[in-house]
Amino acid sequence: MHILTVLYGQPDDPAAFDAYYTGTHVPLANKIPDCRSFTYRHVSTLDGSQPPYHLIAELAFDSLESLQAALGSAEGEAAAGDVPNFATGGATMLVAHD
């Protein structure tokens, strides 16, 4: 299993980020082929301070090859190309695997 994790930095306008993410970006991400699961969560800290990230998304794929093919698909490129439209705090992508 290979997990693509996207760490979204704190946006300029969190409410606008959330509305765009759920209304526009999530439907795009849900179309990425061969994605076994897609989850996203808001981030907080144990001490109540502002965390470096606003939201974390995880997309699971059976293999690195499957992940790479999915991101190279028209649907994957559409989702990746959409990120600059709302991620004013930046986005960091990592891949974790077994």
PDB file of C-alpha atoms in Angstrom:
ATOM      1  CA  MET A   1       0.000   0.000   0.000  1.00  0.00           C
ATOM      2  CA  HIS A   2       1.248   3.485  -0.901  1.00  0.00           C
ATOM      3  CA  ILE A   3      -0.318   6.537   0.735  1.00  0.00           C
ATOM      4  CA  LEU A   4      -0.083   9.978  -0.822  1.00  0.00           C
ATOM      5  CA  THR A   5      -0.334  12.504   2.013  1.00  0.00           C
ATOM      6  CA  VAL A   6      -1.001  16.158   1.219  1.00  0.00           C
ATOM      7  CA  LEU A   7      -0.242  18.659   3.992  1.00  0.00           C
ATOM      8  CA  TYR A   8      -2.033  21.963   3.395  1.00  0.00           C
ATOM      9  CA  GLY A   9      -0.472  24.960   5.130  1.00  0.00           C
ATOM     10  CA  GLN A  10      -2.561  27.554   6.922  1.00  0.00           C
ATOM     11  CA  PRO A  11      -4.580  29.381   4.239  1.00  0.00           C
ATOM     12  CA  ASP A  12      -5.216  33.122   4.064  1.00  0.00           C
ATOM     13  CA  ASP A  13      -8.953  32.498   4.545  1.00  0.00           C
ATOM     14  CA  PRO A  14      -9.730  29.166   6.256  1.00  0.00           C
ATOM     15  CA  ALA A  15     -13.492  29.364   5.616  1.00  0.00           C
ATOM     16  CA  ALA A  16     -12.952  30.005   1.893  1.00  0.00           C
ATOM     17  CA  PHE A  17     -10.403  27.157   1.775  1.00  0.00           C
ATOM     18  CA  ASP A  18     -12.848  24.740   3.403  1.00  0.00           C
ATOM     19  CA  ALA A  19     -15.734  25.734   1.117  1.00  0.00           C
ATOM     20  CA  TYR A  20     -13.613  25.379  -2.014  1.00  0.00           C
ATOM     21  CA  TYR A  21     -11.985  22.162  -0.837  1.00  0.00           C
ATOM     22  CA  THR A  22     -15.244  20.363  -0.091  1.00  0.00           C
ATOM     23  CA  GLY A  23     -17.244  21.874  -2.938  1.00  0.00           C
ATOM     24  CA  THR A  24     -14.713  21.749  -5.770  1.00  0.00           C
ATOM     25  CA  HIS A  25     -11.526  19.876  -4.919  1.00  0.00           C
ATOM     26  CA  VAL A  26     -12.984  16.806  -3.196  1.00  0.00           C
ATOM     27  CA  PRO A  27     -15.178  15.969  -6.222  1.00  0.00           C
ATOM     28  CA  LEU A  28     -12.061  16.167  -8.430  1.00  0.00           C
ATOM     29  CA  ALA A  29     -10.031  13.981  -6.072  1.00  0.00           C
ATOM     30  CA  ASN A  30     -12.839  11.430  -5.908  1.00  0.00           C
ATOM     31  CA  LYS A  31     -12.445  10.879  -9.667  1.00  0.00           C
ATOM     32  CA  ILE A  32      -8.768   9.847  -9.476  1.00  0.00           C
ATOM     33  CA  PRO A  33      -8.596   6.283 -10.833  1.00  0.00           C
ATOM     34  CA  ASP A  34      -7.433   3.335  -8.725  1.00  0.00           C
ATOM     35  CA  CYS A  35      -7.557   5.326  -5.492  1.00  0.00           C
ATOM     36  CA  ARG A  36      -8.518   2.788  -2.808  1.00  0.00           C
ATOM     37  CA  SER A  37      -9.457   5.414  -0.210  1.00  0.00           C
ATOM     38  CA  PHE A  38      -9.462   9.179   0.170  1.00  0.00           C
ATOM     39  CA  THR A  39      -9.755  10.879   3.544  1.00  0.00           C
ATOM     40  CA  TYR A  40      -9.130  14.368   4.807  1.00  0.00           C
ATOM     41  CA  ARG A  41      -9.018  15.895   8.266  1.00  0.00           C
ATOM     42  CA  HIS A  42      -8.455  19.259   9.885  1.00  0.00           C
ATOM     43  CA  VAL A  43      -5.386  19.602  12.095  1.00  0.00           C
ATOM     44  CA  SER A  44      -5.043  20.857  15.661  1.00  0.00           C
ATOM     45  CA  THR A  45      -2.294  20.751  18.272  1.00  0.00           C
ATOM     46  CA  LEU A  46      -2.323  19.326  21.763  1.00  0.00           C
ATOM     47  CA  ASP A  47      -1.431  22.677  23.329  1.00  0.00           C
ATOM     48  CA  GLY A  48      -3.969  24.764  21.388  1.00  0.00           C
ATOM     49  CA  SER A  49      -1.366  26.677  19.383  1.00  0.00           C
ATOM     50  CA  GLN A  50      -1.835  27.113  15.653  1.00  0.00           C
ATOM     51  CA  PRO A  51      -0.464  24.074  13.822  1.00  0.00           C
ATOM     52  CA  PRO A  52       1.639  24.487  10.681  1.00  0.00           C
ATOM     53  CA  TYR A  53      -1.061  22.698   8.672  1.00  0.00           C
ATOM     54  CA  HIS A  54      -4.758  23.404   8.226  1.00  0.00           C
ATOM     55  CA  LEU A  55      -5.760  20.106   6.643  1.00  0.00           C
ATOM     56  CA  ILE A  56      -4.228  16.725   5.828  1.00  0.00           C
ATOM     57  CA  ALA A  57      -5.471  14.556   2.968  1.00  0.00           C
ATOM     58  CA  GLU A  58      -4.568  10.907   2.383  1.00  0.00           C
ATOM     59  CA  LEU A  59      -5.071   8.950  -0.831  1.00  0.00           C
ATOM     60  CA  ALA A  60      -4.280   5.224  -0.802  1.00  0.00           C
ATOM     61  CA  PHE A  61      -3.082   3.172  -3.774  1.00  0.00           C
ATOM     62  CA  ASP A  62      -2.092  -0.474  -4.153  1.00  0.00           C
ATOM     63  CA  SER A  63       1.425   0.325  -5.394  1.00  0.00           C
ATOM     64  CA  LEU A  64       3.764   3.129  -6.340  1.00  0.00           C
ATOM     65  CA  GLU A  65       3.110   2.341  -9.995  1.00  0.00           C
ATOM     66  CA  SER A  66      -0.639   2.647  -9.429  1.00  0.00           C
ATOM     67  CA  LEU A  67      -0.153   5.972  -7.623  1.00  0.00           C
ATOM     68  CA  GLN A  68       2.059   7.352 -10.390  1.00  0.00           C
ATOM     69  CA  ALA A  69      -0.347   6.227 -13.117  1.00  0.00           C
ATOM     70  CA  ALA A  70      -3.294   7.752 -11.252  1.00  0.00           C
ATOM     71  CA  LEU A  71      -1.539  11.100 -10.838  1.00  0.00           C
ATOM     72  CA  GLY A  72      -0.573  11.049 -14.504  1.00  0.00           C
ATOM     73  CA  SER A  73      -4.156  10.441 -15.604  1.00  0.00           C
ATOM     74  CA  ALA A  74      -6.397  13.269 -16.798  1.00  0.00           C
ATOM     75  CA  GLU A  75      -8.285  13.095 -13.494  1.00  0.00           C
ATOM     76  CA  GLY A  76      -5.092  13.146 -11.427  1.00  0.00           C
ATOM     77  CA  GLU A  77      -3.728  16.082 -13.397  1.00  0.00           C
ATOM     78  CA  ALA A  78      -7.024  17.961 -12.958  1.00  0.00           C
ATOM     79  CA  ALA A  79      -6.909  17.470  -9.179  1.00  0.00           C
ATOM     80  CA  ALA A  80      -3.232  18.429  -8.935  1.00  0.00           C
ATOM     81  CA  GLY A  81      -3.775  21.426 -11.200  1.00  0.00           C
ATOM     82  CA  ASP A  82      -6.573  22.632  -8.947  1.00  0.00           C
ATOM     83  CA  VAL A  83      -4.384  22.914  -5.822  1.00  0.00           C
ATOM     84  CA  PRO A  84      -3.057  26.437  -6.592  1.00  0.00           C
ATOM     85  CA  ASN A  85      -6.668  27.644  -6.835  1.00  0.00           C
ATOM     86  CA  PHE A  86      -7.211  27.317  -3.066  1.00  0.00           C
ATOM     87  CA  ALA A  87      -4.000  26.328  -1.235  1.00  0.00           C
ATOM     88  CA  THR A  88      -2.783  29.828  -0.374  1.00  0.00           C
ATOM     89  CA  GLY A  89      -0.762  28.352   2.499  1.00  0.00           C
ATOM     90  CA  GLY A  90       1.018  25.938   0.185  1.00  0.00           C
ATOM     91  CA  ALA A  91       0.840  22.165  -0.060  1.00  0.00           C
ATOM     92  CA  THR A  92       3.453  19.530   0.681  1.00  0.00           C
ATOM     93  CA  MET A  93       3.059  16.029  -0.760  1.00  0.00           C
ATOM     94  CA  LEU A  94       4.640  12.919   0.723  1.00  0.00           C
ATOM     95  CA  VAL A  95       4.404   9.224  -0.102  1.00  0.00           C
ATOM     96  CA  ALA A  96       4.440   6.619   2.666  1.00  0.00           C
ATOM     97  CA  HIS A  97       4.549   2.876   2.098  1.00  0.00           C
ATOM     98  CA  ASP A  98       4.852  -0.452   3.852  1.00  0.00           C
TER      99      ASP A  98
END
